Amino acid sequence: MSTTTHQQLIEKLNARKAVVAIVGMGYVGLPLMLRFSEVGYKVIGIDIDPAKVERLNRGESYIAHIKAKDIASARKAGFTATTDFKSAHDADAIIICVPTPLTRYREPDLGFVINTTEALLPHLRAGQVVSLESTTYPGTTDEELKPRIESTGLKVGEGIFLVFSPEREDPGSATHVTKTIPKVCGGITTRCLEVGKALYGQVVDQLVLVSSTRTAEMTKLLENIHRAVNIGLVNEMKIVADRMGIDIHEVIRAAATKPFGFVPYYPGPGLGGHCIPIDPFYLTWKARAYGINTRFIELAGEVNAAMPEWVIGKVIDALNERGKALRGSRILILGIAYKKNVDDMRESPAVAIMELVRAKGGELAYADPHVPVFPRMREHSFDLKSIALSPESLSSFDCAVLATNHDAFDYAMIKQHAKLIVDTRGVYLESAPNIIKA
Ligand SMILES: NC(=O)c1ccc[n+]([C@@H]2O[C@H](COP(=O)([O-])OP(=O)(O)OC[C@H]3O[C@@H](n4cnc5c(N)ncnc54)[C@H](O)[C@@H]3O)[C@@H](O)[C@H]2O)c1
């Protein structure tokens, strides 16, 4: 029975006849849905947010870099979105892409993953594969998902199959798309991995199969911790270089000419996004259960988290040089999304800078072509709209803080008309009297 189940599922997946349910229609789930739909699978999108479900069913996108016409094509190809977990019963593959944030004590919040798993339990059946894609600590799939799934009476590796396959989405990138980004996958058992291979083998050019779900979970964390630690290192180097009167960006450009053994990372106003500031602490938490302190992670977190304060220090000093205080000065934040060319505000360091300006009595405005209105955020509230940049508007501010280097900005105009620019991204290569590098 189990051999047949396993083989039948593999054949169905290979023949692209399988129905794929994706739970969590967000930054990760949506592009994945598009890819499965594009290669011919029928896809069901499950999300607890009825507003998103309605928009998707109308063929609309709610994420700037995901085109409505692609959602509309998927709709024509049979994609439907729903808030009803019952539809998971019709799926042969269930892929979970829900958030994995931190609690206010900076500990893993697996609430979304657990709630999703529990909502799925009544609808699971033999002959399905469940894949977790949310970034998480090693052990989540076998310690949290497997026992819950087996509480239904199904046996993982026999009736039902369970894998972990981390997402490597690079939002807004034209070079790296779902199809071309190699995908790592680990299974609970050998059969699980074989099913995982059939599930993803049709949608990505290269699959990287690893020996366990824990290895796959740890792989994703290593990738993100590697970034967090290296960004922490260049941020520290930036502070040293600044004190020595050296331009860190010039140093990085020069070092990056070394054809081996050096990878450039860039300093900035702090970490942003849903991954790099958060994921490392999933490992920190789990490592504690093994009696290990993750010192590099903590140190990088400390350096990176201090960046908004450091930038504000630069703003205060630059205003002071001009005989002004931050209190009462008009401060324009250029770019508030967490990285260039996207509208994603999650954990954006620009918002930390805005909070500091407000706390110190500065008068705030922002310009971001990707974020026309300051969005609703759990911990931040600004009643602001993006202003239009013009010579007149720019020159009306005491200081412009270049927090996010969107391509859409007219940097020459900004340089010409802003009284003072605090450049946190190394956009301006040449020094100028109105440019302060931070
Ligand atoms: N955004 C990225 O670039 C990226 C890259 C790699 C990995 N990841 C990881 O992927 C996971 C998802 O991230 P995201 O950026 O797509 O998040 P997101 O917030 O954009 O999307 C998550 C979606 O899940 C829905 N949701 C929440 N709880 C649910 C539930 N119980 N049932 C069904 N739907 C539910 C939300 O309404 C939302 O639409 C996270 O673990 C994240 O760390 C994200």
Short mmCIF file of N, CA, C and O in Angstrom, two decimals, residues 214-315:
data_model
loop_
_atom_site.label_atom_id
_atom_site.label_comp_id
_atom_site.label_asym_id
_atom_site.label_seq_id
_atom_site.Cartn_x
_atom_site.Cartn_y
_atom_site.Cartn_z
N ARG A 214 16.53 18.67 8.87
CA ARG A 214 17.35 19.55 9.73
C ARG A 214 18.49 20.19 8.94
O ARG A 214 18.84 21.36 9.17
N THR A 215 19.08 19.42 8.02
CA THR A 215 20.16 19.97 7.19
C THR A 215 19.59 21.09 6.32
O THR A 215 20.21 22.14 6.16
N ALA A 216 18.41 20.86 5.76
CA ALA A 216 17.80 21.87 4.89
C ALA A 216 17.45 23.12 5.71
O ALA A 216 17.67 24.25 5.26
N GLU A 217 16.95 22.93 6.92
CA GLU A 217 16.61 24.07 7.79
C GLU A 217 17.86 24.87 8.14
O GLU A 217 17.88 26.11 8.08
N MET A 218 18.93 24.14 8.47
CA MET A 218 20.19 24.79 8.85
C MET A 218 20.83 25.49 7.65
O MET A 218 21.47 26.54 7.81
N THR A 219 20.66 24.93 6.45
CA THR A 219 21.24 25.53 5.24
C THR A 219 20.70 26.95 5.06
O THR A 219 21.45 27.90 4.82
N LYS A 220 19.37 27.07 5.17
CA LYS A 220 18.75 28.40 5.01
C LYS A 220 19.28 29.36 6.07
O LYS A 220 19.58 30.53 5.79
N LEU A 221 19.42 28.87 7.31
CA LEU A 221 19.90 29.76 8.37
C LEU A 221 21.34 30.17 8.11
O LEU A 221 21.71 31.33 8.31
N LEU A 222 22.16 29.23 7.64
CA LEU A 222 23.56 29.59 7.35
C LEU A 222 23.60 30.70 6.28
O LEU A 222 24.36 31.66 6.42
N GLU A 223 22.78 30.57 5.26
CA GLU A 223 22.79 31.59 4.20
C GLU A 223 22.48 32.97 4.77
O GLU A 223 23.16 33.95 4.46
N ASN A 224 21.47 33.03 5.62
CA ASN A 224 21.06 34.35 6.13
C ASN A 224 22.00 34.85 7.22
O ASN A 224 22.25 36.05 7.32
N ILE A 225 22.53 33.93 8.02
CA ILE A 225 23.46 34.34 9.08
C ILE A 225 24.76 34.84 8.44
O ILE A 225 25.35 35.82 8.89
N HIS A 226 25.17 34.18 7.38
CA HIS A 226 26.35 34.61 6.64
C HIS A 226 26.20 36.07 6.20
O HIS A 226 27.12 36.87 6.34
N ARG A 227 25.01 36.43 5.73
CA ARG A 227 24.78 37.82 5.32
C ARG A 227 24.78 38.75 6.53
O ARG A 227 25.43 39.79 6.53
N ALA A 228 24.04 38.35 7.57
CA ALA A 228 23.91 39.23 8.74
C ALA A 228 25.27 39.52 9.36
O ALA A 228 25.58 40.66 9.71
N VAL A 229 26.11 38.48 9.46
CA VAL A 229 27.41 38.64 10.11
C VAL A 229 28.34 39.49 9.23
O VAL A 229 29.04 40.38 9.73
N ASN A 230 28.32 39.25 7.94
CA ASN A 230 29.20 40.03 7.06
C ASN A 230 28.77 41.49 6.94
O ASN A 230 29.61 42.38 6.82
N ILE A 231 27.45 41.71 6.99
CA ILE A 231 26.97 43.10 6.96
C ILE A 231 27.36 43.78 8.29
O ILE A 231 27.78 44.93 8.30
N GLY A 232 27.29 43.02 9.39
CA GLY A 232 27.74 43.55 10.68
C GLY A 232 29.21 43.94 10.61
O GLY A 232 29.61 45.00 11.09
N LEU A 233 29.99 43.09 9.97
CA LEU A 233 31.43 43.36 9.85
C LEU A 233 31.69 44.64 9.05
O LEU A 233 32.45 45.50 9.48
N VAL A 234 31.03 44.80 7.90
CA VAL A 234 31.30 46.02 7.12
C VAL A 234 30.73 47.25 7.80
O VAL A 234 31.29 48.34 7.65
N ASN A 235 29.66 47.08 8.56
CA ASN A 235 29.15 48.24 9.30
C ASN A 235 30.16 48.68 10.36
O ASN A 235 30.37 49.87 10.58
N GLU A 236 30.81 47.70 11.01
CA GLU A 236 31.85 48.06 11.97
C GLU A 236 33.03 48.71 11.26
O GLU A 236 33.58 49.73 11.71
N MET A 237 33.41 48.13 10.12
CA MET A 237 34.51 48.69 9.34
C MET A 237 34.20 50.13 8.89
O MET A 237 35.06 50.98 8.83
N LYS A 238 32.93 50.36 8.61
CA LYS A 238 32.51 51.71 8.18
C LYS A 238 32.77 52.74 9.29
O LYS A 238 33.28 53.83 9.02
N ILE A 239 32.44 52.34 10.53
CA ILE A 239 32.62 53.28 11.65
C ILE A 239 34.11 53.58 11.84
O ILE A 239 34.51 54.73 12.03
N VAL A 240 34.93 52.54 11.73
CA VAL A 240 36.38 52.73 11.89
C VAL A 240 36.90 53.62 10.75
O VAL A 240 37.63 54.60 10.99
N ALA A 241 36.50 53.28 9.52
CA ALA A 241 36.98 54.04 8.36
C ALA A 241 36.56 55.50 8.47
O ALA A 241 37.35 56.42 8.20
N ASP A 242 35.33 55.71 8.89
CA ASP A 242 34.81 57.08 9.02
C ASP A 242 35.66 57.89 9.99
O ASP A 242 36.05 59.02 9.71
N ARG A 243 35.98 57.28 11.13
CA ARG A 243 36.79 57.97 12.14
C ARG A 243 38.18 58.29 11.59
O ARG A 243 38.79 59.30 11.94
N MET A 244 38.65 57.43 10.67
CA MET A 244 39.99 57.63 10.09
C MET A 244 39.96 58.51 8.85
O MET A 244 40.99 58.70 8.20
N GLY A 245 38.75 58.96 8.48
CA GLY A 245 38.64 59.81 7.30
C GLY A 245 38.77 59.04 5.98
O GLY A 245 39.18 59.59 4.95
N ILE A 246 38.43 57.76 6.02
CA ILE A 246 38.52 56.92 4.81
C ILE A 246 37.10 56.60 4.36
O ILE A 246 36.22 56.37 5.21
N ASP A 247 36.89 56.58 3.04
CA ASP A 247 35.56 56.23 2.52
C ASP A 247 35.45 54.71 2.38
O ASP A 247 36.10 54.11 1.54
N ILE A 248 34.60 54.09 3.22
CA ILE A 248 34.48 52.62 3.23
C ILE A 248 34.03 52.09 1.86
O ILE A 248 34.44 51.01 1.43
N HIS A 249 33.21 52.86 1.16
CA HIS A 249 32.72 52.36 -0.14
C HIS A 249 33.85 52.29 -1.15
O HIS A 249 33.91 51.37 -1.96
N GLU A 250 34.76 53.25 -1.07
CA GLU A 250 35.92 53.20 -1.97
C GLU A 250 36.79 51.99 -1.62
O GLU A 250 37.28 51.28 -2.51
N VAL A 251 36.90 51.72 -0.32
CA VAL A 251 37.69 50.56 0.13
C VAL A 251 37.06 49.26 -0.40
O VAL A 251 37.75 48.39 -0.93
N ILE A 252 35.74 49.16 -0.27
CA ILE A 252 35.07 47.92 -0.71
C ILE A 252 35.22 47.75 -2.22
O ILE A 252 35.49 46.64 -2.70
N ARG A 253 35.07 48.85 -2.95
CA ARG A 253 35.22 48.74 -4.42
C ARG A 253 36.62 48.24 -4.76
O ARG A 253 36.80 47.40 -5.64
N ALA A 254 37.61 48.77 -4.05
CA ALA A 254 38.99 48.36 -4.34
C ALA A 254 39.21 46.89 -3.95
O ALA A 254 39.77 46.10 -4.71
N ALA A 255 38.71 46.51 -2.76
CA ALA A 255 38.91 45.13 -2.28
C ALA A 255 38.20 44.13 -3.21
O ALA A 255 38.68 43.01 -3.43
N ALA A 256 37.08 44.55 -3.78
CA ALA A 256 36.28 43.65 -4.62
C ALA A 256 36.97 43.34 -5.95
O ALA A 256 36.52 42.47 -6.69
N THR A 257 38.08 44.03 -6.23
CA THR A 257 38.81 43.69 -7.46
C THR A 257 39.66 42.44 -7.25
O THR A 257 40.18 41.88 -8.20
N LYS A 258 39.80 42.00 -6.01
CA LYS A 258 40.55 40.77 -5.74
C LYS A 258 39.78 39.60 -6.35
O LYS A 258 38.59 39.42 -6.03
N PRO A 259 40.40 38.86 -7.24
CA PRO A 259 39.61 37.85 -7.98
C PRO A 259 39.30 36.58 -7.18
O PRO A 259 38.62 35.71 -7.67
N PHE A 260 39.79 36.47 -5.98
CA PHE A 260 39.50 35.27 -5.17
C PHE A 260 39.45 35.67 -3.70
O PHE A 260 40.04 36.67 -3.30
N GLY A 261 38.70 34.91 -2.92
CA GLY A 261 38.75 35.05 -1.46
C GLY A 261 38.17 36.32 -0.87
O GLY A 261 38.36 36.59 0.31
N PHE A 262 37.48 37.13 -1.67
CA PHE A 262 36.81 38.30 -1.07
C PHE A 262 35.43 38.44 -1.68
O PHE A 262 35.27 38.36 -2.90
N VAL A 263 34.44 38.61 -0.83
CA VAL A 263 33.06 38.83 -1.31
C VAL A 263 32.62 40.18 -0.77
O VAL A 263 32.70 40.41 0.44
N PRO A 264 32.20 41.09 -1.64
CA PRO A 264 31.81 42.41 -1.12
C PRO A 264 30.45 42.39 -0.42
O PRO A 264 29.50 41.78 -0.91
N TYR A 265 30.38 43.01 0.72
CA TYR A 265 29.12 43.29 1.41
C TYR A 265 29.12 44.79 1.64
O TYR A 265 30.18 45.40 1.74
N TYR A 266 27.92 45.36 1.73
CA TYR A 266 27.85 46.82 1.78
C TYR A 266 27.25 47.30 3.09
O TYR A 266 26.24 46.74 3.55
N PRO A 267 27.84 48.35 3.67
CA PRO A 267 27.26 48.89 4.90
C PRO A 267 25.99 49.66 4.58
O PRO A 267 25.69 49.93 3.42
N GLY A 268 25.25 50.00 5.59
CA GLY A 268 24.00 50.73 5.36
C GLY A 268 23.43 51.24 6.66
O GLY A 268 24.10 51.22 7.69
N PRO A 269 22.17 51.68 6.62
CA PRO A 269 21.55 52.26 7.83
C PRO A 269 21.07 51.21 8.83
O PRO A 269 20.45 51.56 9.83
N GLY A 270 21.32 49.93 8.55
CA GLY A 270 20.86 48.87 9.45
C GLY A 270 20.21 47.78 8.63
O GLY A 270 20.03 47.92 7.43
N LEU A 271 19.88 46.67 9.28
CA LEU A 271 19.29 45.56 8.54
C LEU A 271 17.79 45.76 8.36
O LEU A 271 17.13 46.35 9.20
N GLY A 272 17.28 45.21 7.25
CA GLY A 272 15.84 45.29 7.03
C GLY A 272 15.32 44.03 6.39
O GLY A 272 16.07 43.12 6.05
N GLY A 273 14.00 44.00 6.24
CA GLY A 273 13.36 42.86 5.58
C GLY A 273 12.92 41.82 6.58
O GLY A 273 13.19 41.91 7.78
N HIS A 274 12.27 40.80 6.04
CA HIS A 274 11.67 39.80 6.90
C HIS A 274 12.67 38.70 7.27
O HIS A 274 12.36 37.82 8.05
N CYS A 275 13.88 38.72 6.68
CA CYS A 275 14.78 37.58 6.86
C CYS A 275 16.01 37.89 7.70
O CYS A 275 16.16 37.35 8.79
N ILE A 276 16.87 38.76 7.16
CA ILE A 276 18.21 38.90 7.76
C ILE A 276 18.16 39.41 9.21
O ILE A 276 18.94 38.93 10.04
N PRO A 277 17.29 40.35 9.57
CA PRO A 277 17.30 40.78 10.98
C PRO A 277 16.67 39.74 11.92
O PRO A 277 16.81 39.86 13.12
N ILE A 278 15.96 38.77 11.38
CA ILE A 278 15.15 37.89 12.22
C ILE A 278 15.68 36.46 12.29
O ILE A 278 15.89 35.91 13.37
N ASP A 279 15.93 35.89 11.12
CA ASP A 279 16.24 34.46 11.06
C ASP A 279 17.42 34.03 11.94
O ASP A 279 17.35 32.95 12.56
N PRO A 280 18.51 34.83 12.01
CA PRO A 280 19.64 34.35 12.82
C PRO A 280 19.23 34.01 14.25
O PRO A 280 19.78 33.08 14.86
N PHE A 281 18.22 34.73 14.77
CA PHE A 281 17.85 34.51 16.16
C PHE A 281 17.05 33.22 16.36
O PHE A 281 16.87 32.77 17.50
N TYR A 282 16.59 32.63 15.25
CA TYR A 282 15.99 31.30 15.34
C TYR A 282 17.07 30.30 15.75
O TYR A 282 16.83 29.40 16.56
N LEU A 283 18.26 30.47 15.20
CA LEU A 283 19.34 29.54 15.55
C LEU A 283 19.85 29.82 16.96
O LEU A 283 20.09 28.90 17.73
N THR A 284 19.99 31.12 17.28
CA THR A 284 20.45 31.50 18.62
C THR A 284 19.60 30.81 19.69
O THR A 284 20.12 30.25 20.66
N TRP A 285 18.29 30.86 19.48
CA TRP A 285 17.36 30.29 20.45
C TRP A 285 17.53 28.77 20.55
O TRP A 285 17.65 28.21 21.64
N LYS A 286 17.60 28.11 19.42
CA LYS A 286 17.71 26.66 19.42
C LYS A 286 19.07 26.20 19.96
O LYS A 286 19.16 25.20 20.67
N ALA A 287 20.11 26.98 19.62
CA ALA A 287 21.46 26.59 20.06
C ALA A 287 21.56 26.60 21.58
O ALA A 287 22.30 25.80 22.17
N ARG A 288 20.78 27.48 22.22
CA ARG A 288 20.78 27.55 23.68
C ARG A 288 20.38 26.22 24.30
O ARG A 288 20.90 25.82 25.34
N ALA A 289 19.47 25.52 23.64
CA ALA A 289 19.02 24.21 24.16
C ALA A 289 20.16 23.19 24.10
O ALA A 289 20.10 22.16 24.74
N TYR A 290 21.19 23.51 23.31
CA TYR A 290 22.36 22.61 23.21
C TYR A 290 23.54 23.19 24.01
O TYR A 290 24.67 22.78 23.85
N GLY A 291 23.26 24.20 24.83
CA GLY A 291 24.29 24.80 25.67
C GLY A 291 25.29 25.66 24.91
O GLY A 291 26.43 25.84 25.35
N ILE A 292 24.89 26.18 23.75
CA ILE A 292 25.84 26.95 22.92
C ILE A 292 25.35 28.38 22.76
O ILE A 292 24.16 28.62 22.47
N ASN A 293 26.25 29.34 22.94
CA ASN A 293 25.93 30.74 22.67
C ASN A 293 26.42 31.09 21.27
O ASN A 293 27.59 30.85 20.96
N THR A 294 25.56 31.66 20.46
CA THR A 294 25.95 32.01 19.08
C THR A 294 26.53 33.43 19.09
O THR A 294 25.82 34.39 18.80
N ARG A 295 27.81 33.54 19.42
CA ARG A 295 28.39 34.86 19.69
C ARG A 295 28.48 35.75 18.46
O ARG A 295 28.26 36.95 18.53
N PHE A 296 28.83 35.16 17.31
CA PHE A 296 28.91 35.96 16.08
C PHE A 296 27.55 36.59 15.76
O PHE A 296 27.47 37.74 15.34
N ILE A 297 26.50 35.76 15.92
CA ILE A 297 25.16 36.25 15.58
C ILE A 297 24.78 37.41 16.49
O ILE A 297 24.29 38.45 16.03
N GLU A 298 25.02 37.25 17.78
CA GLU A 298 24.66 38.30 18.73
C GLU A 298 25.44 39.58 18.45
O GLU A 298 24.90 40.68 18.48
N LEU A 299 26.73 39.42 18.17
CA LEU A 299 27.59 40.58 17.94
C LEU A 299 27.16 41.33 16.68
O LEU A 299 27.03 42.56 16.68
N ALA A 300 26.91 40.56 15.61
CA ALA A 300 26.46 41.20 14.37
C ALA A 300 25.13 41.90 14.60
O ALA A 300 24.91 43.02 14.12
N GLY A 301 24.25 41.25 15.37
CA GLY A 301 22.94 41.85 15.67
C GLY A 301 23.12 43.18 16.40
O GLY A 301 22.45 44.17 16.09
N GLU A 302 24.07 43.18 17.34
CA GLU A 302 24.32 44.40 18.12
C GLU A 302 24.84 45.53 17.22
O GLU A 302 24.35 46.66 17.28
N VAL A 303 25.82 45.21 16.38
CA VAL A 303 26.40 46.24 15.49
C VAL A 303 25.34 46.75 14.52
O VAL A 303 25.16 47.97 14.35
N ASN A 304 24.62 45.83 13.90
CA ASN A 304 23.64 46.23 12.89
C ASN A 304 22.48 47.03 13.50
O ASN A 304 22.01 48.00 12.91
N ALA A 305 22.06 46.61 14.71
CA ALA A 305 20.93 47.28 15.35
C ALA A 305 21.30 48.70 15.77
O ALA A 305 20.44 49.56 15.95
N ALA A 306 22.61 48.96 15.94
CA ALA A 306 23.04 50.29 16.37
C ALA A 306 23.15 51.28 15.20
O ALA A 306 23.39 52.47 15.41
N MET A 307 23.00 50.81 13.97
CA MET A 307 23.22 51.66 12.80
C MET A 307 22.29 52.88 12.71
O MET A 307 22.74 53.98 12.41
N PRO A 308 20.96 52.70 12.94
CA PRO A 308 20.11 53.89 12.84
C PRO A 308 20.56 55.00 13.79
O PRO A 308 20.58 56.17 13.42
N GLU A 309 20.98 54.63 15.01
CA GLU A 309 21.48 55.62 15.99
C GLU A 309 22.72 56.31 15.44
O GLU A 309 22.92 57.51 15.61
N TRP A 310 23.58 55.52 14.80
CA TRP A 310 24.83 56.07 14.27
C TRP A 310 24.52 57.07 13.16
O TRP A 310 25.12 58.15 13.09
N VAL A 311 23.55 56.73 12.32
CA VAL A 311 23.17 57.63 11.23
C VAL A 311 22.61 58.93 11.81
O VAL A 311 22.95 60.03 11.37
N ILE A 312 21.77 58.80 12.84
CA ILE A 312 21.20 60.00 13.46
C ILE A 312 22.30 60.87 14.06
O ILE A 312 22.27 62.09 14.00
N GLY A 313 23.31 60.21 14.62
CA GLY A 313 24.47 60.95 15.15
C GLY A 313 25.09 61.80 14.04
O GLY A 313 25.46 62.97 14.25
N LYS A 314 25.20 61.22 12.85
CA LYS A 314 25.77 61.94 11.70
C LYS A 314 24.89 63.13 11.31
O LYS A 314 25.39 64.20 10.96
N VAL A 315 23.56 62.90 11.35
CA VAL A 315 22.63 63.98 11.01
C VAL A 315 22.79 65.13 12.01
O VAL A 315 22.91 66.30 11.64
#
